[in-house]
Each structure stands twice: as C-alpha cells, then as structure tokens.
CSV table of C-alpha atoms in Angstrom, one decimal:
chain,number,residue,atom,x,y,z
A,19,UNK,CA,229.2,223.0,-75.1
A,20,UNK,CA,226.5,220.4,-75.4
A,21,UNK,CA,227.1,216.6,-76.1
A,22,UNK,CA,225.2,213.9,-77.8
A,23,UNK,CA,225.4,210.1,-78.1
A,24,UNK,CA,226.6,208.8,-81.5
A,25,UNK,CA,224.1,206.4,-82.3
A,26,UNK,CA,224.9,202.9,-81.2
A,27,UNK,CA,228.8,203.7,-80.9
A,28,UNK,CA,227.7,204.9,-77.5
A,29,UNK,CA,230.4,207.8,-77.8
A,30,UNK,CA,229.5,211.3,-76.2
A,31,UNK,CA,230.4,213.9,-79.0
A,32,UNK,CA,230.5,217.7,-78.9
A,33,UNK,CA,227.5,218.8,-81.2
A,34,UNK,CA,230.1,221.0,-82.9
A,35,UNK,CA,233.0,219.2,-84.3
A,36,UNK,CA,236.2,220.1,-86.2
A,37,UNK,CA,236.5,219.1,-90.0
A,38,UNK,CA,239.9,219.7,-90.2
A,39,UNK,CA,240.4,219.7,-94.2
A,40,UNK,CA,241.2,223.5,-94.1
A,41,UNK,CA,244.2,222.9,-91.8
A,42,UNK,CA,246.1,221.8,-95.0
A,43,UNK,CA,247.0,225.3,-95.9
A,44,UNK,CA,248.6,226.1,-92.5
A,45,UNK,CA,251.8,225.5,-90.8
A,46,UNK,CA,252.5,223.4,-87.3
A,47,UNK,CA,251.9,226.5,-85.1
A,48,UNK,CA,248.4,227.3,-86.6
A,49,UNK,CA,247.3,223.8,-86.7
A,50,UNK,CA,248.0,223.9,-83.1
A,51,UNK,CA,246.3,227.2,-82.4
A,52,UNK,CA,243.0,225.8,-83.9
A,53,UNK,CA,243.1,222.5,-82.1
A,54,UNK,CA,243.8,224.2,-78.8
A,55,UNK,CA,240.9,226.9,-79.3
A,56,UNK,CA,238.6,223.9,-80.3
A,57,UNK,CA,239.7,222.1,-76.8
A,58,UNK,CA,239.4,225.1,-74.9
A,59,UNK,CA,235.6,225.4,-76.3
A,60,UNK,CA,234.7,221.7,-75.4
A,61,UNK,CA,235.0,220.4,-78.9
A,62,UNK,CA,236.0,216.4,-78.8
A,63,UNK,CA,235.3,215.4,-82.2
A,64,UNK,CA,237.8,215.6,-85.3
A,65,UNK,CA,237.4,214.4,-88.7
A,66,UNK,CA,240.9,213.6,-90.3
A,67,UNK,CA,240.2,212.4,-94.0
A,68,UNK,CA,242.9,214.2,-95.4
A,69,UNK,CA,246.0,212.0,-96.9
A,70,UNK,CA,248.4,215.2,-97.1
A,71,UNK,CA,251.2,214.1,-94.9
A,72,UNK,CA,252.2,217.3,-93.4
A,73,UNK,CA,248.7,218.2,-92.0
A,74,UNK,CA,248.5,214.5,-90.5
A,75,UNK,CA,251.8,215.2,-88.8
A,76,UNK,CA,250.8,218.8,-87.7
A,77,UNK,CA,247.5,217.4,-86.2
A,78,UNK,CA,249.6,214.5,-84.5
A,79,UNK,CA,252.0,217.1,-82.8
A,80,UNK,CA,248.7,219.3,-81.7
A,81,UNK,CA,247.0,215.9,-80.1
A,82,UNK,CA,250.2,214.8,-78.1
A,83,UNK,CA,249.9,214.2,-74.6
A,84,UNK,CA,246.1,214.7,-75.1
A,85,UNK,CA,244.9,212.0,-77.3
A,86,UNK,CA,242.2,210.7,-74.8
A,87,UNK,CA,240.2,213.9,-75.0
A,88,UNK,CA,239.5,213.5,-78.5
A,89,UNK,CA,237.3,211.2,-80.8
A,90,UNK,CA,238.8,211.0,-84.3
A,91,UNK,CA,237.1,209.7,-87.3
A,92,UNK,CA,239.9,208.5,-89.4
A,93,UNK,CA,239.3,207.2,-93.1
A,94,UNK,CA,240.1,203.9,-95.0
A,95,UNK,CA,240.6,204.6,-98.7
A,96,UNK,CA,241.9,208.0,-98.6
A,97,UNK,CA,245.7,208.2,-99.9
A,98,UNK,CA,248.6,210.1,-101.2
A,99,UNK,CA,249.9,209.2,-104.2
A,100,UNK,CA,252.4,211.4,-106.3
A,101,UNK,CA,251.8,214.7,-104.6
A,102,UNK,CA,248.1,214.6,-104.5
A,103,UNK,CA,245.0,212.9,-102.7
A,104,UNK,CA,243.4,209.9,-104.2
A,105,UNK,CA,240.5,207.7,-103.2
A,106,UNK,CA,241.3,204.1,-103.7
A,107,UNK,CA,240.3,200.8,-103.1
A,108,UNK,CA,243.5,199.0,-104.0
A,109,UNK,CA,244.3,197.2,-100.6
A,110,UNK,CA,248.0,197.7,-100.7
A,111,UNK,CA,247.8,201.6,-100.9
A,112,UNK,CA,244.8,201.6,-98.6
A,113,UNK,CA,246.8,199.5,-96.1
A,114,UNK,CA,249.8,201.8,-96.2
A,115,UNK,CA,247.6,205.0,-95.9
A,116,UNK,CA,246.0,203.8,-92.9
A,117,UNK,CA,249.0,202.9,-91.2
A,118,UNK,CA,250.7,206.2,-92.2
A,119,UNK,CA,247.6,207.8,-90.4
A,120,UNK,CA,248.3,206.1,-87.1
A,121,UNK,CA,251.9,206.9,-87.2
A,122,UNK,CA,251.7,210.7,-88.2
A,123,UNK,CA,248.9,211.1,-85.6
A,124,UNK,CA,251.0,209.7,-82.8
A,125,UNK,CA,248.3,206.9,-82.0
A,126,UNK,CA,247.6,203.4,-81.8
A,127,UNK,CA,243.8,203.5,-82.2
A,128,UNK,CA,241.2,205.4,-84.2
A,129,UNK,CA,237.6,205.8,-82.6
A,130,UNK,CA,235.8,205.8,-85.9
A,131,UNK,CA,237.1,204.0,-88.9
A,132,UNK,CA,235.4,205.4,-92.0
A,133,UNK,CA,234.9,203.7,-95.1
A,134,UNK,CA,235.9,206.6,-97.4
A,135,UNK,CA,233.4,208.4,-99.9
A,136,UNK,CA,231.0,205.9,-101.3
A,137,UNK,CA,228.8,207.6,-103.3
A,138,UNK,CA,227.6,204.8,-105.9
A,139,UNK,CA,225.3,202.0,-104.8
A,140,UNK,CA,227.0,199.3,-107.0
A,141,UNK,CA,230.5,200.3,-105.1
A,142,UNK,CA,228.8,200.1,-101.8
A,143,UNK,CA,228.1,196.6,-102.4
A,144,UNK,CA,231.3,195.5,-103.9
A,145,UNK,CA,233.1,197.4,-100.7
A,146,UNK,CA,230.8,195.8,-98.1
A,147,UNK,CA,231.4,192.4,-99.7
A,148,UNK,CA,234.9,192.3,-100.6
A,149,UNK,CA,238.3,192.5,-99.0
A,150,UNK,CA,238.2,196.3,-98.2
A,151,UNK,CA,235.3,195.7,-95.6
A,152,UNK,CA,237.3,192.6,-94.4
A,153,UNK,CA,240.2,194.7,-93.6
A,154,UNK,CA,238.2,197.3,-92.0
A,155,UNK,CA,236.5,194.5,-89.9
A,156,UNK,CA,240.0,193.1,-88.8
A,157,UNK,CA,241.1,196.3,-87.6
A,158,UNK,CA,237.9,196.7,-85.2
A,159,UNK,CA,238.5,193.0,-84.2
A,160,UNK,CA,242.0,194.0,-83.2
A,161,UNK,CA,241.0,197.2,-81.5
A,162,UNK,CA,242.8,199.3,-83.8
A,163,UNK,CA,239.7,201.0,-84.6
A,164,UNK,CA,236.7,200.9,-82.2
A,165,UNK,CA,233.8,201.4,-84.3
A,166,UNK,CA,232.9,201.2,-88.1
A,167,UNK,CA,231.5,204.3,-89.9
A,168,UNK,CA,230.9,205.4,-93.7
A,169,UNK,CA,231.2,208.7,-95.4
A,170,UNK,CA,228.9,209.2,-98.4
A,171,UNK,CA,226.8,212.3,-99.8
A,172,UNK,CA,224.1,209.9,-101.7
A,173,UNK,CA,221.2,209.4,-99.4
A,174,UNK,CA,220.6,205.9,-101.3
A,175,UNK,CA,224.2,204.8,-100.1
A,176,UNK,CA,223.6,206.0,-96.4
A,177,UNK,CA,220.3,204.4,-96.3
A,178,UNK,CA,222.0,200.9,-97.4
A,179,UNK,CA,224.7,201.6,-94.8
A,180,UNK,CA,222.1,202.3,-92.0
A,181,UNK,CA,220.1,199.0,-92.8
A,182,UNK,CA,223.3,197.0,-93.2
A,183,UNK,CA,223.9,196.0,-89.6
A,184,UNK,CA,227.7,196.4,-90.3
A,185,UNK,CA,227.9,200.4,-90.0
A,186,UNK,CA,227.4,202.0,-86.6
A,187,UNK,CA,227.5,205.7,-87.8
A,188,UNK,CA,227.6,207.8,-91.0
A,189,UNK,CA,229.2,211.1,-92.0
A,190,UNK,CA,226.5,212.6,-94.4
A,191,UNK,CA,226.4,215.8,-96.1
A,192,UNK,CA,223.3,218.0,-94.6
A,193,UNK,CA,222.4,221.5,-95.4
A,194,UNK,CA,219.1,223.3,-96.5
A,195,UNK,CA,220.2,223.4,-100.2
A,196,UNK,CA,221.4,219.8,-100.5
A,197,UNK,CA,218.4,218.5,-98.5
A,198,UNK,CA,216.2,219.9,-101.5
A,199,UNK,CA,217.9,217.4,-104.2
A,200,UNK,CA,217.2,214.0,-105.1
A,201,UNK,CA,219.9,211.4,-104.5
A,202,UNK,CA,222.9,211.7,-106.9
A,203,UNK,CA,225.8,209.3,-107.5
A,204,UNK,CA,227.8,212.7,-108.9
A,205,UNK,CA,228.6,215.3,-105.9
A,206,UNK,CA,229.0,218.0,-108.4
A,207,UNK,CA,225.1,218.1,-108.8
A,208,UNK,CA,224.9,219.4,-105.4
A,209,UNK,CA,226.9,222.2,-106.0
A,210,UNK,CA,225.1,223.4,-109.2
A,211,UNK,CA,225.0,227.3,-109.7
A,212,UNK,CA,221.0,227.3,-109.5
A,213,UNK,CA,218.5,224.7,-108.6
A,214,UNK,CA,215.0,223.7,-110.3
A,215,UNK,CA,212.5,226.2,-109.4
A,216,UNK,CA,209.8,223.4,-108.7
A,217,UNK,CA,211.8,221.8,-105.8
A,218,UNK,CA,210.1,222.3,-102.5
A,219,UNK,CA,211.1,221.5,-99.2
A,220,UNK,CA,213.4,218.2,-98.0
A,221,UNK,CA,213.6,215.6,-100.6
A,222,UNK,CA,211.6,212.4,-99.4
A,223,UNK,CA,214.6,210.1,-99.5
A,224,UNK,CA,216.5,212.2,-97.5
A,225,UNK,CA,214.0,212.7,-95.0
A,226,UNK,CA,213.5,209.0,-95.0
A,227,UNK,CA,217.2,208.5,-94.5
A,228,UNK,CA,217.2,210.7,-91.3
A,229,UNK,CA,214.2,208.9,-89.7
A,230,UNK,CA,215.9,205.3,-90.5
A,231,UNK,CA,219.1,206.3,-88.9
A,232,UNK,CA,217.1,207.6,-85.9
A,233,UNK,CA,215.1,204.5,-85.9
A,234,UNK,CA,218.1,202.1,-86.2
A,235,UNK,CA,220.3,204.2,-83.8
A,236,UNK,CA,223.1,205.0,-86.7
A,237,UNK,CA,224.4,208.0,-85.5
A,238,UNK,CA,225.0,210.8,-88.1
A,239,UNK,CA,227.9,213.6,-88.3
A,240,UNK,CA,227.6,216.1,-90.7
A,241,UNK,CA,229.8,217.2,-93.5
A,242,UNK,CA,229.3,220.5,-95.7
A,243,UNK,CA,227.0,221.8,-93.2
A,244,UNK,CA,227.7,225.1,-94.8
A,245,UNK,CA,227.3,223.9,-98.7
A,246,UNK,CA,231.1,225.1,-99.1
A,247,UNK,CA,230.1,228.7,-97.8
A,248,UNK,CA,227.5,229.1,-100.6
A,249,UNK,CA,224.7,229.5,-98.0
A,250,UNK,CA,226.3,232.6,-96.6
A,251,UNK,CA,225.7,234.9,-99.5
A,252,UNK,CA,222.3,235.6,-101.5
A,253,UNK,CA,224.1,235.7,-104.5
A,254,UNK,CA,225.3,231.8,-104.2
A,255,UNK,CA,222.6,230.5,-102.1
A,256,UNK,CA,220.0,228.7,-104.0
A,257,UNK,CA,217.4,230.5,-101.8
A,258,UNK,CA,218.1,233.9,-102.7
A,259,UNK,CA,218.9,234.9,-99.1
A,260,UNK,CA,221.9,234.3,-96.8
A,261,UNK,CA,222.2,232.2,-93.8
A,262,UNK,CA,224.5,232.6,-90.8
A,263,UNK,CA,227.0,229.7,-89.7
A,264,UNK,CA,224.6,229.7,-86.5
A,265,UNK,CA,221.3,229.0,-88.5
A,266,UNK,CA,223.1,226.2,-90.7
A,267,UNK,CA,224.6,224.5,-87.6
A,268,UNK,CA,220.9,224.8,-86.0
A,269,UNK,CA,219.4,223.2,-89.2
A,270,UNK,CA,221.7,220.2,-89.4
A,271,UNK,CA,221.1,219.5,-85.7
A,272,UNK,CA,217.5,219.6,-86.0
A,273,UNK,CA,217.6,216.6,-88.5
A,274,UNK,CA,216.8,213.3,-86.8
A,275,UNK,CA,219.8,211.1,-86.0
A,276,UNK,CA,222.5,213.9,-86.1
A,277,UNK,CA,224.8,214.1,-83.4
A,278,UNK,CA,227.2,216.5,-84.4
A,279,UNK,CA,228.1,218.7,-87.2
A,280,UNK,CA,231.8,219.2,-88.3
A,281,UNK,CA,232.6,222.7,-89.2
A,282,UNK,CA,235.4,223.6,-91.3
A,283,UNK,CA,237.7,225.7,-89.3
A,284,UNK,CA,241.4,227.1,-90.2
A,285,UNK,CA,241.5,229.8,-87.8
A,286,UNK,CA,240.7,230.3,-84.0
A,287,UNK,CA,238.1,232.9,-85.2
A,288,UNK,CA,236.3,230.2,-87.5
A,289,UNK,CA,236.2,228.1,-84.2
A,290,UNK,CA,234.7,230.9,-82.3
A,291,UNK,CA,232.2,231.5,-85.0
A,292,UNK,CA,230.7,228.1,-84.8
A,293,UNK,CA,230.8,227.6,-81.2
A,294,UNK,CA,228.8,230.9,-81.0
A,295,UNK,CA,225.9,228.2,-81.6
A,296,UNK,CA,226.1,227.2,-77.9
A,297,UNK,CA,225.3,230.5,-76.6
A,298,UNK,CA,222.8,232.0,-79.4
A,299,UNK,CA,219.4,233.1,-78.8
A,300,UNK,CA,216.5,231.4,-80.4
A,301,UNK,CA,216.3,234.3,-82.7
A,302,UNK,CA,219.7,233.8,-83.9
A,303,UNK,CA,219.3,230.2,-84.5
A,304,UNK,CA,216.2,230.5,-86.6
A,305,UNK,CA,216.7,229.4,-90.1
A,306,UNK,CA,212.9,228.5,-90.6
A,307,UNK,CA,211.8,232.2,-90.7
A,308,UNK,CA,214.5,232.9,-93.5
A,309,UNK,CA,213.7,229.8,-95.6
A,310,UNK,CA,209.9,230.4,-95.4
A,311,UNK,CA,210.4,234.0,-96.5
A,312,UNK,CA,213.2,233.0,-99.3
A,313,UNK,CA,212.2,233.9,-102.8
A,314,UNK,CA,213.1,230.4,-104.2
A,315,UNK,CA,212.4,226.6,-102.9
A,316,UNK,CA,210.4,227.7,-99.8
A,317,UNK,CA,209.9,224.6,-97.5
A,318,UNK,CA,206.1,225.1,-97.3
A,319,UNK,CA,203.8,222.4,-95.6
A,320,UNK,CA,206.7,220.2,-94.4
A,321,UNK,CA,207.8,220.1,-90.7
A,322,UNK,CA,211.5,220.7,-90.1
A,323,UNK,CA,211.2,220.2,-86.4
A,324,UNK,CA,212.4,223.7,-86.1
A,325,UNK,CA,210.4,224.5,-82.9
A,326,UNK,CA,208.6,227.7,-84.0
A,327,UNK,CA,205.3,226.1,-83.0
A,328,UNK,CA,206.4,226.6,-79.2
A,329,UNK,CA,205.0,227.5,-76.7
A,330,UNK,CA,202.1,225.3,-76.4
A,331,UNK,CA,199.7,226.3,-73.8
A,332,UNK,CA,199.1,222.5,-72.9
A,333,UNK,CA,203.0,222.0,-72.7
A,334,UNK,CA,203.5,219.7,-75.5
A,335,UNK,CA,206.5,219.5,-77.4
A,336,UNK,CA,205.1,219.5,-80.7
A,337,UNK,CA,208.2,219.1,-82.8
A,338,UNK,CA,209.2,215.8,-80.9
A,339,UNK,CA,205.7,214.7,-81.4
A,340,UNK,CA,205.8,215.4,-85.1
A,341,UNK,CA,209.4,213.7,-85.1
A,342,UNK,CA,208.0,210.5,-83.1
A,343,UNK,CA,205.0,210.4,-85.5
A,344,UNK,CA,207.2,210.4,-88.6
A,345,UNK,CA,208.9,207.6,-87.2
A,346,UNK,CA,206.0,205.6,-86.2
A,347,UNK,CA,204.3,205.6,-89.7
A,348,UNK,CA,207.5,204.3,-91.3
A,349,UNK,CA,206.5,200.8,-90.3
A,350,UNK,CA,203.1,198.7,-90.5
A,351,UNK,CA,203.2,198.6,-86.4
A,352,UNK,CA,204.5,201.4,-84.3
A,353,UNK,CA,207.8,200.2,-82.9
A,354,UNK,CA,208.0,199.5,-79.1
A,355,UNK,CA,210.9,202.0,-78.6
A,356,UNK,CA,208.8,204.9,-80.4
A,357,UNK,CA,206.0,204.2,-78.6
A,358,UNK,CA,207.8,204.0,-75.3
A,359,UNK,CA,209.4,207.5,-76.1
A,360,UNK,CA,206.0,209.1,-76.8
A,361,UNK,CA,204.5,207.4,-73.9
A,362,UNK,CA,207.4,209.1,-71.6
A,363,UNK,CA,206.4,212.5,-72.7
A,364,UNK,CA,205.0,214.8,-69.9
A,365,UNK,CA,202.4,215.7,-72.5
A,366,UNK,CA,201.4,214.5,-75.8
A,367,UNK,CA,199.0,214.8,-78.8
A,368,UNK,CA,196.3,213.7,-76.6
A,369,UNK,CA,196.6,217.0,-74.7
A,370,UNK,CA,195.9,219.1,-77.7
A,371,UNK,CA,193.3,221.6,-77.4
A,372,UNK,CA,193.1,222.7,-81.0
A,373,UNK,CA,193.9,226.3,-80.2
A,374,UNK,CA,195.9,226.9,-83.5
A,375,UNK,CA,198.3,229.2,-82.2
A,376,UNK,CA,201.2,226.6,-83.4
A,377,UNK,CA,199.9,227.1,-86.8
A,378,UNK,CA,199.9,230.7,-86.5
A,379,UNK,CA,203.7,230.6,-85.6
A,380,UNK,CA,204.5,227.8,-88.1
A,381,UNK,CA,206.6,229.6,-90.8
A,382,UNK,CA,205.9,226.4,-93.3
A,383,UNK,CA,202.1,226.3,-92.7
A,384,UNK,CA,202.1,222.8,-91.2
A,385,UNK,CA,198.7,221.7,-90.4
A,386,UNK,CA,199.9,221.1,-86.7
A,387,UNK,CA,196.5,220.5,-85.2
A,388,UNK,CA,195.7,217.8,-87.8
A,389,UNK,CA,199.0,216.2,-87.2
A,390,UNK,CA,198.4,216.0,-83.6
A,391,UNK,CA,195.0,214.5,-84.0
A,392,UNK,CA,196.8,211.9,-86.5
A,393,UNK,CA,199.4,211.1,-83.7
A,394,UNK,CA,196.9,210.8,-80.9
A,395,UNK,CA,194.9,208.2,-83.3
A,396,UNK,CA,198.2,206.3,-83.7
A,397,UNK,CA,199.5,206.3,-80.6
A,398,UNK,CA,196.3,206.0,-78.5
C-alpha cells in the first residue's frame, strides 16, 4: 500500500481507503471481516458518515484495541431520526448524533471532523458563519476532532471551502463521468441515465477546483469513485464503454490534490478488488485509452495527467510539467512553491527536443510539444 499526505492535515493516508456505507447491510462478524481485511492490506482511512446505530457499533467493535491504526472521517450533521438517516443543521440533533458516533466507535477523538453534505452555496455560507461551524471549531479546540473537513458533490462549494482558510480537507465525488458535468446543487443530475452528447472532457470548474486544492494544500479524499457502479457496464456508462475498478481508482488518484479514494466495500473480496490497484500493471490502470476510444464524450485535447506520454527520451516527467504549468497559469505571477517544484525536476520543459513521440502516444491528442514550449517560456 502506498501512502500520501492529506494536504495541510499532515496525515499520511493510504491511497485506497474504506467507504463504510455498505457495511450497514452486514452483521458484526462480517463488518469485522471487512475491516480486518482492509487492515491486512495496509488501508488506514475509514469514512463513517452513516448514522444507523448498529453499523456504528459494529465498526467500533471491529476497531477495538487498534484505534490508533486508523484515520477516521466522522461527520457532523448526519443523524438517525425515526429509524432513518436525516441530514440536519438542528444543533441539538447534530450534537447528539456526534456524541453517539464517539460512543459507538469507542473512541474519544475523530481525526477528520467532516461538515456533512453541503451542496448549496447559500447553505455553505450559513453553515460557516453560524452556530454549526462554531460547534465544529469548538470540538477541534477541545481536541475531540483533530482536523476540519467538508463533504460536497458541488465543485463550486468545494472551491469556497478550499479558499475559506477554515477547511483543511475535502471529501468530493470524483470519477470520469461526474467530471464531465457542470456544477449542480442537485446530486441527482450526476446520476442521469444519459448525458448531453456535446459534453467534452473535464468541466473547467472541476479542473480549476483540483488545481486550487493542490495550490492551497487542501487535500481531497474521493467518494463515488465508481459512480455508483454505473461505470462498470457499457449499458450504464455514459461513455458507452466499461471501466474496471482499477481504472476508476487510477483516474481519481491522478487528479491534482487527491490523497485517497474511499472505495465502497461490503465483503473482503471487494477490498481485494480495490487493493489490486497497488500491484496492477500500467496497462491495467490505463483509463485513458478506454475513454479516448469511447463512442461518447471523449476527452480530446485535454491533458488528464494520465502518463501515456512517457517515456520521454529527455527524461522529462511530462505529466508533472503539464500539471505544474496548469497550476502556474492560475495566477498573475507564478507561485514560488510551484516555481520551486518545477526547478526541482531532474528534467523540465527546457530539455524538450520536440521529437513528438509523446504526442503519438497521447490518447487525447494533446499538443504536448506546444505545451512544453509554453512551460519553458513561463518558467524560464
């Protein structure tokens, strides 16, 4: 298992994490089997947004005696009312549900205290300026949570969070299908049966969000990396072709700012299918060729940092140069940190010999040589 630093939190998280939602349909022994399997494969990040009491207790039992091995994302505002999940901002219910989470998980702290499910910009401002955030901040001051995060499906809300200075990391939905779509305050739009044929490549607001998170050192953990499983079948995929779990994981992990993808697992076999990514070949990880040849919604002309351009005879990490160039042009002046990272490369755009081999290998027809020239001119 490889590990990445989750932005400014400084936490080293496994690049494959456990999204525990599916554990709700399993008994105590089955929940323990999944969590033990995760631990055995080096997974150390777990998201528990679910409010159902039974699964919280089962997770707590499975973690007993090894709490310190796990980094937990626990949510503020996810409550259990009348036998069902309810997202709320009513503070008496928020506090009761969070205290219940601590008790059932048998812990006195949560590593990542998540402001739960904010998809509307107006609600983001209400939450961040009112008693809800004040309570979250109080829990951090007391050491009950160690870091403040926020979960959203809306790139505009995620951008507000990343630039707020109050949120240290974001739980965001990332997969090739969702990345096509413009921002929406209605999550159901992302699960539409079909997308407009005119959509091409990553939506600009989403691409900007990932660059902002990298720039601001706001780490991203990924939810809905499989788009609810719809990407596994050509009949349900908006591209008309199927992707594998390994390809979906690789797509998420190649986005700027991303530290970990939380995969939904309800059996040890699901865990093994996800961690197969750690030993997968480059061919098995290759989502780019699949998307480029898809009958619908190709990513033509847009660098996705997939790495197909390699190997470069001048030893340039072309995907990294492209990523740093995209970060740099966001500002009127190149940020010092980006310039330093570029200067630290063993080979850079100035070493490009314009052979064009990278362009022949690029599945999205990106004008790589032209971008190397632009990077050379920008960075010097």
